[in-house]
Coordinates of C-alpha atoms in Angstrom, one line a residue:
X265 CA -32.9 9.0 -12.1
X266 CA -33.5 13.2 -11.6
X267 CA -36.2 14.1 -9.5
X268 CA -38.8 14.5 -12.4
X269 CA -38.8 11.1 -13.3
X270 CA -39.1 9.7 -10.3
X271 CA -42.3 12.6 -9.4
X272 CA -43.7 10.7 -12.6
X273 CA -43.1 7.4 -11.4
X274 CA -44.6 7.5 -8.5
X275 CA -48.1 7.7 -9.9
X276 CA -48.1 4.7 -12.2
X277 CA -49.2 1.4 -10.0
X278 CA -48.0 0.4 -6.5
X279 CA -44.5 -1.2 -8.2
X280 CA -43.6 2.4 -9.6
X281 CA -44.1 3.9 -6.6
X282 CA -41.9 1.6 -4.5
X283 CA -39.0 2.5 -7.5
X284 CA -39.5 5.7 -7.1
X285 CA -39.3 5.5 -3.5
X286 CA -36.1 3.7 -3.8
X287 CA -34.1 5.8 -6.3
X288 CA -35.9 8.9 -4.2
X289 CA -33.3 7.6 -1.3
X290 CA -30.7 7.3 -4.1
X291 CA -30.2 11.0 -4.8
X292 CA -27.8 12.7 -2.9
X293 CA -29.4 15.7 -1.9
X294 CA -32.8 15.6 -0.1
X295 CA -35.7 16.3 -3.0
X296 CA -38.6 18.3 -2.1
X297 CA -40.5 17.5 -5.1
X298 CA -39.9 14.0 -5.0
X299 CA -40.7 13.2 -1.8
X300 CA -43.8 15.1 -2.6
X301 CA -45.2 13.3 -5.3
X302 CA -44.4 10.3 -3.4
X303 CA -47.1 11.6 -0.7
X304 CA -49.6 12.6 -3.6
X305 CA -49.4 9.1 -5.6
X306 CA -49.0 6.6 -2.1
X307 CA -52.0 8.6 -0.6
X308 CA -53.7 8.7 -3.9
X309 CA -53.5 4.9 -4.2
X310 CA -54.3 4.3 -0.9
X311 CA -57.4 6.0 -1.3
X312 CA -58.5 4.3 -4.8
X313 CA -58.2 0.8 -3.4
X314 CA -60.5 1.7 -0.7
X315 CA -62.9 3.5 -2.8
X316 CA -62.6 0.3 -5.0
X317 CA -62.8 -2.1 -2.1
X318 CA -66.2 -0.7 -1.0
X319 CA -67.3 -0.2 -4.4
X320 CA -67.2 -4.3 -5.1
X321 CA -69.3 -4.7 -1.6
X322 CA -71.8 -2.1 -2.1
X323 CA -72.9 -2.7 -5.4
X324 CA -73.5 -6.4 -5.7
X325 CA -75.6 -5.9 -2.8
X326 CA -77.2 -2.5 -3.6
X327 CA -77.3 -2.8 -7.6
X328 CA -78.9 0.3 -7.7
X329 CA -76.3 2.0 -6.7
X330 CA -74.2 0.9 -9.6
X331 CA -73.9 4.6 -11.0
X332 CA -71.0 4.9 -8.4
X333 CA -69.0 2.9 -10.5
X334 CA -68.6 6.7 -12.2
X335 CA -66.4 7.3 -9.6
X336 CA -63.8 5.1 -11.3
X337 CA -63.3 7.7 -14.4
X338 CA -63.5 10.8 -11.9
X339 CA -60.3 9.0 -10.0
X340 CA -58.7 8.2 -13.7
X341 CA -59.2 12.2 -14.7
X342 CA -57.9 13.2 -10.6
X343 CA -54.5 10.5 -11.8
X344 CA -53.5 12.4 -14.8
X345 CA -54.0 15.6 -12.6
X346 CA -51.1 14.5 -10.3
X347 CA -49.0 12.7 -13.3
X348 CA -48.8 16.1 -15.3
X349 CA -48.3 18.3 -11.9
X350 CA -45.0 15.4 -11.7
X351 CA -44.3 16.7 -15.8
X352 CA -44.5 19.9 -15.2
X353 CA -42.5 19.9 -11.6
X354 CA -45.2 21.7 -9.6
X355 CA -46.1 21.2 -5.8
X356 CA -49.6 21.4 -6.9
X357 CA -52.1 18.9 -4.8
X358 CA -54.4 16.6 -6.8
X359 CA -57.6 18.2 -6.9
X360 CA -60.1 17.9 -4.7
X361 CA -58.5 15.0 -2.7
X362 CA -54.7 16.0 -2.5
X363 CA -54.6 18.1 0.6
X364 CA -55.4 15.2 2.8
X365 CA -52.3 13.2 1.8
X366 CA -49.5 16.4 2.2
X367 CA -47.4 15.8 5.3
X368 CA -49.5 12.4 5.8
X369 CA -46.6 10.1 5.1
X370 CA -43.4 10.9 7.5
X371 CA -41.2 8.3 6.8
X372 CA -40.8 9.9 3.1
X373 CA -38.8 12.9 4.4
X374 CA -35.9 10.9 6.4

């Protein structure tokens, strides 16, 4: 698996990312763009089950409030942000919430 594929990968559900992670420590040479993209689509998922988490609290109790639920398409649009940086084999962070997961995750790089 190159290093493209697995940047891909790593954005599509929980059990892609933990392939990509382990073909990621399959390639002989250390990849910069992998391991990145592995920071971008853990951090990124890390994040949506939170915001979904407090979503299903929040609204039941507060049902007006339920316009947040908008926030679900925002983090769909901010998901194929990161999976076409991955195509096109940029460093680029997903927007708006991407700089707070580079160099978040140290156990990627070893």
């Amino acid at each position: 698996m190159n290093s493209k594929t697995i940047s891909i990968l790593s954005y599509v559900t929980i059990i892609g990312w933990i392939i990509a992670y382990v073909k990621s420590k399959d390639l002989h040479a250390k990849n910069d763009l992998a391991n990145y993209h592995l920071e971008q689509g853990l951090g990124f998922f890390l994040l949506t089950v939170v915001i979904n988490v407090l979503l299903s609290i929040v609204i039941p109790i507060l049902p007006a409030l339920s316009f947040l639920n908008y926030i679900g398409l925002i983090l769909l649009i901010l998901w194929v942000f990161g999976i076409i940086n991955a195509a096109n084999e940029q460093k680029k962070p997903i927007p708006v919430i991407g700089k707070m997961f580079e160099n978040k995750f140290g156990f990627l790089a070893k």
